[in-house]
PDB file of C-alpha atoms in Angstrom:
ATOM      1  CA  MET A  13      -5.360  71.734  33.748  1.00  0.00           C
ATOM      2  CA  LEU A  14      -2.794  72.274  36.510  1.00  0.00           C
ATOM      3  CA  ARG A  15      -5.620  72.913  38.987  1.00  0.00           C
ATOM      4  CA  ARG A  16      -7.312  69.641  38.057  1.00  0.00           C
ATOM      5  CA  SER A  17      -4.016  67.727  38.502  1.00  0.00           C
ATOM      6  CA  ILE A  18      -3.378  69.326  41.896  1.00  0.00           C
ATOM      7  CA  GLY A  19      -6.947  68.525  42.949  1.00  0.00           C
ATOM      8  CA  ALA A  20      -6.593  64.903  41.869  1.00  0.00           C
ATOM      9  CA  VAL A  21      -3.301  64.566  43.723  1.00  0.00           C
ATOM     10  CA  THR A  22      -4.829  66.136  46.854  1.00  0.00           C
ATOM     11  CA  ILE A  23      -7.841  63.799  46.753  1.00  0.00           C
ATOM     12  CA  ALA A  24      -5.606  60.770  46.211  1.00  0.00           C
ATOM     13  CA  ALA A  25      -3.425  61.807  49.139  1.00  0.00           C
ATOM     14  CA  LEU A  26      -6.448  62.256  51.387  1.00  0.00           C
ATOM     15  CA  ILE A  27      -7.870  58.885  50.416  1.00  0.00           C
ATOM     16  CA  GLY A  28      -4.516  57.269  51.136  1.00  0.00           C
ATOM     17  CA  VAL A  29      -4.342  58.907  54.560  1.00  0.00           C
ATOM     18  CA  ALA A  30      -7.956  58.093  55.456  1.00  0.00           C
ATOM     19  CA  ALA A  31      -7.913  54.488  54.230  1.00  0.00           C
ATOM     20  CA  PRO A  32      -7.561  51.837  56.941  1.00  0.00           C
ATOM     21  CA  SER A  33      -4.065  50.406  57.099  1.00  0.00           C
ATOM     22  CA  GLN A  34      -3.258  46.732  57.357  1.00  0.00           C
ATOM     23  CA  ALA A  35      -0.242  45.400  59.169  1.00  0.00           C
ATOM     24  CA  GLN A  36       2.199  44.406  56.486  1.00  0.00           C
ATOM     25  CA  THR A  37       4.713  42.668  58.732  1.00  0.00           C
ATOM     26  CA  ALA A  38       5.095  41.442  62.278  1.00  0.00           C
ATOM     27  CA  ARG A  39       7.033  44.672  63.046  1.00  0.00           C
ATOM     28  CA  ASP A  40       3.722  46.582  62.870  1.00  0.00           C
ATOM     29  CA  LEU A  41       2.537  44.707  65.979  1.00  0.00           C
ATOM     30  CA  VAL A  42       5.643  45.171  68.147  1.00  0.00           C
ATOM     31  CA  GLY A  43       4.751  46.591  71.543  1.00  0.00           C
ATOM     32  CA  SER A  44       2.184  46.139  74.287  1.00  0.00           C
ATOM     33  CA  TRP A  45      -1.562  45.943  73.741  1.00  0.00           C
ATOM     34  CA  THR A  46      -4.462  46.050  76.200  1.00  0.00           C
ATOM     35  CA  PRO A  47      -7.774  44.269  75.654  1.00  0.00           C
ATOM     36  CA  VAL A  48     -10.819  46.411  74.889  1.00  0.00           C
ATOM     37  CA  SER A  49     -13.226  43.510  74.436  1.00  0.00           C
ATOM     38  CA  ILE A  50     -13.268  39.754  73.997  1.00  0.00           C
ATOM     39  CA  THR A  51     -16.614  38.571  72.719  1.00  0.00           C
ATOM     40  CA  SER A  52     -18.069  35.200  71.821  1.00  0.00           C
ATOM     41  CA  ALA A  53     -20.849  34.737  69.313  1.00  0.00           C
ATOM     42  CA  ALA A  54     -21.678  31.202  70.434  1.00  0.00           C
ATOM     43  CA  PRO A  55     -25.253  30.584  71.605  1.00  0.00           C
ATOM     44  CA  GLY A  56     -25.480  30.257  75.368  1.00  0.00           C
ATOM     45  CA  ARG A  57     -22.000  31.663  75.955  1.00  0.00           C
ATOM     46  CA  ASP A  58     -21.185  34.840  77.857  1.00  0.00           C
ATOM     47  CA  ALA A  59     -21.046  37.656  75.294  1.00  0.00           C
ATOM     48  CA  ALA A  60     -18.119  39.226  77.162  1.00  0.00           C
ATOM     49  CA  ALA A  61     -16.111  36.038  77.584  1.00  0.00           C
ATOM     50  CA  LEU A  62     -13.524  37.462  79.993  1.00  0.00           C
ATOM     51  CA  GLY A  63     -15.415  40.366  81.521  1.00  0.00           C
ATOM     52  CA  ASP A  64     -16.472  43.792  80.425  1.00  0.00           C
ATOM     53  CA  PRO A  65     -13.902  45.147  80.131  1.00  0.00           C
ATOM     54  CA  PRO A  66     -11.352  42.334  80.291  1.00  0.00           C
ATOM     55  CA  SER A  67      -8.037  42.854  82.041  1.00  0.00           C
ATOM     56  CA  GLY A  68      -4.612  41.905  80.760  1.00  0.00           C
ATOM     57  CA  THR A  69      -1.979  42.479  78.125  1.00  0.00           C
ATOM     58  CA  MET A  70      -0.649  41.074  74.886  1.00  0.00           C
ATOM     59  CA  MET A  71       2.948  41.798  73.984  1.00  0.00           C
ATOM     60  CA  PHE A  72       4.659  41.323  70.631  1.00  0.00           C
ATOM     61  CA  GLY A  73       8.448  41.459  70.728  1.00  0.00           C
ATOM     62  CA  SER A  74      10.764  42.571  67.948  1.00  0.00           C
ATOM     63  CA  ASP A  75      12.343  39.117  68.289  1.00  0.00           C
ATOM     64  CA  GLY A  76       9.169  37.385  67.016  1.00  0.00           C
ATOM     65  CA  ARG A  77       7.961  36.285  70.453  1.00  0.00           C
ATOM     66  CA  PHE A  78       4.590  37.008  72.047  1.00  0.00           C
ATOM     67  CA  ALA A  79       2.971  36.713  75.462  1.00  0.00           C
ATOM     68  CA  LEU A  80      -0.743  36.967  76.161  1.00  0.00           C
ATOM     69  CA  ILE A  81      -2.384  37.256  79.582  1.00  0.00           C
ATOM     70  CA  PHE A  82      -6.140  37.927  79.683  1.00  0.00           C
ATOM     71  CA  LEU A  83      -8.373  37.590  82.717  1.00  0.00           C
ATOM     72  CA  ARG A  84     -11.617  38.751  84.180  1.00  0.00           C
ATOM     73  CA  GLY A  85     -11.257  41.789  86.390  1.00  0.00           C
ATOM     74  CA  ASP A  86     -13.789  40.329  88.827  1.00  0.00           C
ATOM     75  CA  LEU A  87     -12.046  37.049  89.713  1.00  0.00           C
ATOM     76  CA  PRO A  88     -12.907  36.026  93.286  1.00  0.00           C
ATOM     77  CA  LYS A  89     -10.223  36.163  95.955  1.00  0.00           C
ATOM     78  CA  PHE A  90      -9.362  32.822  97.541  1.00  0.00           C
ATOM     79  CA  ALA A  91     -10.826  32.552 101.056  1.00  0.00           C
ATOM     80  CA  SER A  92      -7.718  30.672 102.255  1.00  0.00           C
ATOM     81  CA  ASN A  93      -5.392  33.379 100.847  1.00  0.00           C
ATOM     82  CA  SER A  94      -3.373  30.515  99.290  1.00  0.00           C
ATOM     83  CA  ARG A  95      -3.239  29.434  95.634  1.00  0.00           C
ATOM     84  CA  ALA A  96      -2.521  25.876  96.768  1.00  0.00           C
ATOM     85  CA  LEU A  97      -5.648  25.723  98.945  1.00  0.00           C
ATOM     86  CA  GLY A  98      -8.276  27.112  96.557  1.00  0.00           C
ATOM     87  CA  THR A  99     -11.699  25.510  96.653  1.00  0.00           C
ATOM     88  CA  PRO A 100     -12.979  23.722  93.529  1.00  0.00           C
ATOM     89  CA  GLU A 101     -15.268  26.711  92.886  1.00  0.00           C
ATOM     90  CA  GLU A 102     -12.429  29.241  93.263  1.00  0.00           C
ATOM     91  CA  ASN A 103     -10.150  27.197  90.983  1.00  0.00           C
ATOM     92  CA  ARG A 104     -12.925  26.797  88.388  1.00  0.00           C
ATOM     93  CA  ALA A 105     -13.546  30.570  88.378  1.00  0.00           C
ATOM     94  CA  VAL A 106      -9.848  31.257  87.741  1.00  0.00           C
ATOM     95  CA  VAL A 107      -9.530  28.646  84.981  1.00  0.00           C
ATOM     96  CA  GLN A 108     -12.711  29.783  83.233  1.00  0.00           C
ATOM     97  CA  GLY A 109     -11.884  33.466  83.719  1.00  0.00           C
ATOM     98  CA  SER A 110      -8.327  33.574  82.404  1.00  0.00           C
ATOM     99  CA  ILE A 111      -6.021  32.535  79.596  1.00  0.00           C
ATOM    100  CA  ALA A 112      -2.255  32.964  79.279  1.00  0.00           C
ATOM    101  CA  LEU A 113      -0.110  31.894  76.322  1.00  0.00           C
ATOM    102  CA  PHE A 114       3.409  32.456  75.021  1.00  0.00           C
ATOM    103  CA  GLY A 115       5.406  31.515  71.962  1.00  0.00           C
ATOM    104  CA  THR A 116       6.326  32.988  68.599  1.00  0.00           C
ATOM    105  CA  TYR A 117       4.259  34.905  66.078  1.00  0.00           C
ATOM    106  CA  ALA A 118       4.203  35.962  62.438  1.00  0.00           C
ATOM    107  CA  VAL A 119       2.011  38.031  60.140  1.00  0.00           C
ATOM    108  CA  GLU A 120       1.135  36.695  56.678  1.00  0.00           C
ATOM    109  CA  ASP A 121      -1.235  37.307  53.767  1.00  0.00           C
ATOM    110  CA  ALA A 122      -0.326  41.005  53.476  1.00  0.00           C
ATOM    111  CA  GLY A 123      -1.288  41.642  57.079  1.00  0.00           C
ATOM    112  CA  LYS A 124      -4.554  39.694  57.107  1.00  0.00           C
ATOM    113  CA  THR A 125      -3.406  36.663  59.115  1.00  0.00           C
ATOM    114  CA  LEU A 126      -1.820  36.518  62.565  1.00  0.00           C
ATOM    115  CA  ILE A 127      -0.060  33.226  63.274  1.00  0.00           C
ATOM    116  CA  LEU A 128       0.570  32.242  66.884  1.00  0.00           C
ATOM    117  CA  ARG A 129       2.881  29.277  67.484  1.00  0.00           C
ATOM    118  CA  ILE A 130       2.030  28.422  71.057  1.00  0.00           C
ATOM    119  CA  GLU A 131       4.798  26.965  73.187  1.00  0.00           C
ATOM    120  CA  ASN A 132       2.696  26.677  76.340  1.00  0.00           C
ATOM    121  CA  GLY A 133      -0.024  28.294  78.381  1.00  0.00           C
ATOM    122  CA  THR A 134      -2.793  27.854  80.904  1.00  0.00           C
ATOM    123  CA  PHE A 135      -4.693  25.668  78.420  1.00  0.00           C
ATOM    124  CA  PRO A 136      -2.140  22.881  77.922  1.00  0.00           C
ATOM    125  CA  ASN A 137      -4.033  21.375  74.972  1.00  0.00           C
ATOM    126  CA  TRP A 138      -2.730  24.271  72.846  1.00  0.00           C
ATOM    127  CA  ALA A 139       0.955  23.641  73.673  1.00  0.00           C
ATOM    128  CA  GLY A 140       2.769  23.060  70.384  1.00  0.00           C
ATOM    129  CA  ALA A 141      -0.178  24.281  68.292  1.00  0.00           C
ATOM    130  CA  GLU A 142      -0.090  26.805  65.488  1.00  0.00           C
ATOM    131  CA  GLN A 143      -3.165  29.017  65.355  1.00  0.00           C
ATOM    132  CA  ARG A 144      -4.017  31.156  62.333  1.00  0.00           C
ATOM    133  CA  ARG A 145      -6.211  34.127  63.183  1.00  0.00           C
ATOM    134  CA  GLU A 146      -7.839  36.558  60.780  1.00  0.00           C
ATOM    135  CA  MET A 147      -6.719  40.050  61.815  1.00  0.00           C
ATOM    136  CA  ARG A 148      -6.901  43.701  60.957  1.00  0.00           C
ATOM    137  CA  LEU A 149      -4.873  46.605  62.274  1.00  0.00           C
ATOM    138  CA  VAL A 150      -6.306  50.097  61.976  1.00  0.00           C
ATOM    139  CA  GLY A 151      -4.333  52.825  63.716  1.00  0.00           C
ATOM    140  CA  ASP A 152      -3.872  51.800  67.344  1.00  0.00           C
ATOM    141  CA  GLN A 153      -6.553  49.100  67.259  1.00  0.00           C
ATOM    142  CA  LEU A 154      -5.893  45.420  66.529  1.00  0.00           C
ATOM    143  CA  VAL A 155      -8.811  43.035  66.015  1.00  0.00           C
ATOM    144  CA  TYR A 156      -8.443  39.302  65.498  1.00  0.00           C
ATOM    145  CA  SER A 157     -10.746  36.317  65.502  1.00  0.00           C
ATOM    146  CA  THR A 158     -10.093  32.924  66.987  1.00  0.00           C
ATOM    147  CA  SER A 159     -11.797  29.560  66.991  1.00  0.00           C
ATOM    148  CA  GLY A 160     -11.120  29.432  70.733  1.00  0.00           C
ATOM    149  CA  SER A 161     -11.436  26.488  73.038  1.00  0.00           C
ATOM    150  CA  GLY A 162     -13.784  23.801  71.823  1.00  0.00           C
ATOM    151  CA  GLY A 163     -14.309  25.557  68.502  1.00  0.00           C
ATOM    152  CA  VAL A 164     -16.135  28.525  70.072  1.00  0.00           C
ATOM    153  CA  ALA A 165     -15.395  31.582  67.945  1.00  0.00           C
ATOM    154  CA  ALA A 166     -14.368  34.821  69.627  1.00  0.00           C
ATOM    155  CA  THR A 167     -13.378  38.302  68.518  1.00  0.00           C
ATOM    156  CA  VAL A 168     -10.552  40.016  70.390  1.00  0.00           C
ATOM    157  CA  THR A 169     -10.163  43.785  70.187  1.00  0.00           C
ATOM    158  CA  LEU A 170      -6.944  45.335  71.520  1.00  0.00           C
ATOM    159  CA  ARG A 171      -5.650  48.894  71.816  1.00  0.00           C
ATOM    160  CA  ARG A 172      -1.964  49.752  71.648  1.00  0.00           C
ATOM    161  CA  ALA A 173      -0.728  50.619  75.153  1.00  0.00           C
ATOM    162  CA  THR A 174       0.722  54.086  75.587  1.00  0.00           C
TER     163      THR A 174
END
């Protein structure tokens, strides 16, 4: 009988260790994250919305603040070597190939929902918005979904920076 009890406890412990963990609070996200992939499932849209792999960082502070900077690694250099003198094509490439946001964040629904309260960013239409994103955290990988700009859904996969 003792053997059976020990075996049951061992199996339960292994299942608990092997089971994916969900973030329970915003503290589970604190730190820096790097993008692994940002994909869009919309017909006619680039499958790797910001490059393959994308470049950037997402940081979650212990104070409840976040900053996100994602961009394509292959953005063209400006021929004029001046941000103020970019051509319409160069400016379009930068706008379409990058996103930056900052504000506050929270985690709700027992770690299933990431809430971003956007103060401002490179897409000014989101300033003042609250975005709820389905999320999951497994080990050092964070995955969340977003409706994106114009209702285009995307999946963002991040890895905790070391």
